[in-house]
Amino acid sequence: QSALTQPRSVSESPGQSVTISCTGASSDVGGYNFVSWYQQHPGQAPKVIIYDVNKRPSGVPDRFSASKSGNTASLTISGLQAEDEADYFCCSYAGTYTWVFGGGTKLTVL
Amino acid sequence: QVQLVQSGAEVKKSGASVKVSCKAFGYTFTNFYLHWVRQAPGQGLEWMGIVNPSGGTTTYAQRFQGRVTMTRDTSTSTVYMELRSLRSEDTAVYFCARRPTGYDYFDYWGQGTLVTVSS
């Protein structure tokens, strides 16, 4: 159960778009359409922004979108806003009632 | 409304055990699986295990097998996570998180419990 691989940090200017990757294996990301993404601001609990690869819970802006290709999932945030600055984590089901998270990506909005 | 309320911060010596609680409010406790996730300072999230509040069955991440026990008390709508043989690397914030029925994500999280392990 190795952690999923995410870039440690990304940065972009307000109004622009950024994509965060999440690479796993055929036993997790590639094997199931159960990838979720979480946003975490400092000192807070994570908040789900994407589930089942590309679905948004109610209340999450459509600026957040996601996809998956093979063993890599991706989160795209368009029209970046200052409040999007946070840590982002991917998570995948890994079979037999186990889950695995990514190491997290720190998004800086310049 | 749905809330998961965790117990307070703990400071433990290396080799000791810690037991963190997570009390559920605002929904039928036995209808939703609960997970435990931890986050070391400045680090990522790490999935630890899942407990079915209905039957009490559990599945643990391989790296915690033999050192963690997750239990539940349906009379108080509370789940517990006990971690034994603590070492400094176990210093982290421990979260409980609910999995909505029929879906595969965590919709509600506890506020987190900081466990500090000192030598």
PDB file of C-alpha atoms in Angstrom, chain A residues 1 8 34 36 38 40 44-48 50-52 57 89 91-93 96-104, chain B residues 33 35 37 39 42-47 50 59-63 95 99 102-107 109-112:
ATOM      1  CA  GLN A   1       0.000   0.000   0.000  1.00  0.00           C
ATOM      2  CA  ARG A   8       4.768  18.448  -3.799  1.00  0.00           C
ATOM      3  CA  PHE A  34     -13.135   5.363  -6.876  1.00  0.00           C
ATOM      4  CA  SER A  36     -11.637  11.239  -4.636  1.00  0.00           C
ATOM      5  CA  TYR A  38      -9.797  16.639  -0.882  1.00  0.00           C
ATOM      6  CA  GLN A  40      -7.400  21.109   3.150  1.00  0.00           C
ATOM      7  CA  GLN A  44      -8.764  22.356   9.178  1.00  0.00           C
ATOM      8  CA  ALA A  45     -10.047  18.920   8.339  1.00  0.00           C
ATOM      9  CA  PRO A  46     -10.017  17.914   4.672  1.00  0.00           C
ATOM     10  CA  LYS A  47     -13.076  18.614   2.545  1.00  0.00           C
ATOM     11  CA  VAL A  48     -14.154  16.455  -0.386  1.00  0.00           C
ATOM     12  CA  ILE A  50     -14.372  15.314  -6.159  1.00  0.00           C
ATOM     13  CA  TYR A  51     -15.514  11.694  -5.812  1.00  0.00           C
ATOM     14  CA  ASP A  52     -15.845   8.739  -8.171  1.00  0.00           C
ATOM     15  CA  PRO A  57     -20.538  17.066  -4.342  1.00  0.00           C
ATOM     16  CA  PHE A  89      -4.942  15.196  -1.608  1.00  0.00           C
ATOM     17  CA  CYS A  91      -7.416   9.143  -2.474  1.00  0.00           C
ATOM     18  CA  SER A  92      -8.189   5.845  -4.142  1.00  0.00           C
ATOM     19  CA  TYR A  93      -9.868   2.621  -3.160  1.00  0.00           C
ATOM     20  CA  THR A  96     -10.312  -5.501  -0.024  1.00  0.00           C
ATOM     21  CA  TYR A  97     -11.637  -2.586   1.988  1.00  0.00           C
ATOM     22  CA  THR A  98      -8.428  -0.584   1.966  1.00  0.00           C
ATOM     23  CA  TRP A  99      -7.749   2.930   0.766  1.00  0.00           C
ATOM     24  CA  VAL A 100      -4.622   4.905  -0.039  1.00  0.00           C
ATOM     25  CA  PHE A 101      -3.966   8.655  -0.112  1.00  0.00           C
ATOM     26  CA  GLY A 102      -1.565  10.729  -2.131  1.00  0.00           C
ATOM     27  CA  GLY A 103       1.223  12.642  -0.441  1.00  0.00           C
ATOM     28  CA  GLY A 104      -0.527  15.942  -1.063  1.00  0.00           C
TER      29      GLY A 104
ATOM     30  CA  TYR B  33     -18.763   3.115   7.963  1.00  0.00           C
ATOM     31  CA  HIS B  35     -12.495   5.510   8.817  1.00  0.00           C
ATOM     32  CA  VAL B  37      -6.886   8.818   8.893  1.00  0.00           C
ATOM     33  CA  GLN B  39      -1.579  13.347   9.356  1.00  0.00           C
ATOM     34  CA  GLY B  42       3.514  19.023   7.679  1.00  0.00           C
ATOM     35  CA  GLN B  43       2.862  15.686   5.998  1.00  0.00           C
ATOM     36  CA  GLY B  44       0.155  14.033   3.932  1.00  0.00           C
ATOM     37  CA  LEU B  45      -2.872  12.032   4.912  1.00  0.00           C
ATOM     38  CA  GLU B  46      -2.449   8.371   5.757  1.00  0.00           C
ATOM     39  CA  TRP B  47      -5.350   5.920   5.789  1.00  0.00           C
ATOM     40  CA  ILE B  50     -12.167   1.280   8.652  1.00  0.00           C
ATOM     41  CA  THR B  59      -9.963  -3.641   8.128  1.00  0.00           C
ATOM     42  CA  TYR B  60      -6.596  -2.095   8.892  1.00  0.00           C
ATOM     43  CA  ALA B  61      -3.830  -0.757   6.689  1.00  0.00           C
ATOM     44  CA  GLN B  62      -1.056  -3.306   6.496  1.00  0.00           C
ATOM     45  CA  ARG B  63       1.491  -1.086   8.210  1.00  0.00           C
ATOM     46  CA  PHE B  95      -9.060  12.106  12.174  1.00  0.00           C
ATOM     47  CA  ARG B  99     -18.118   7.183   4.384  1.00  0.00           C
ATOM     48  CA  GLY B 102     -23.173   3.644  -1.535  1.00  0.00           C
ATOM     49  CA  TYR B 103     -20.356   6.074  -2.192  1.00  0.00           C
ATOM     50  CA  ASP B 104     -16.613   5.938  -1.884  1.00  0.00           C
ATOM     51  CA  TYR B 105     -15.409   9.105  -0.246  1.00  0.00           C
ATOM     52  CA  PHE B 106     -15.330  10.759   3.154  1.00  0.00           C
ATOM     53  CA  ASP B 107     -18.125  13.264   3.598  1.00  0.00           C
ATOM     54  CA  TRP B 109     -14.637  14.529   9.283  1.00  0.00           C
ATOM     55  CA  GLY B 110     -13.948  14.908  12.960  1.00  0.00           C
ATOM     56  CA  GLN B 111     -11.998  17.940  14.125  1.00  0.00           C
ATOM     57  CA  GLY B 112      -8.846  15.899  14.607  1.00  0.00           C
TER      58      GLY B 112
END
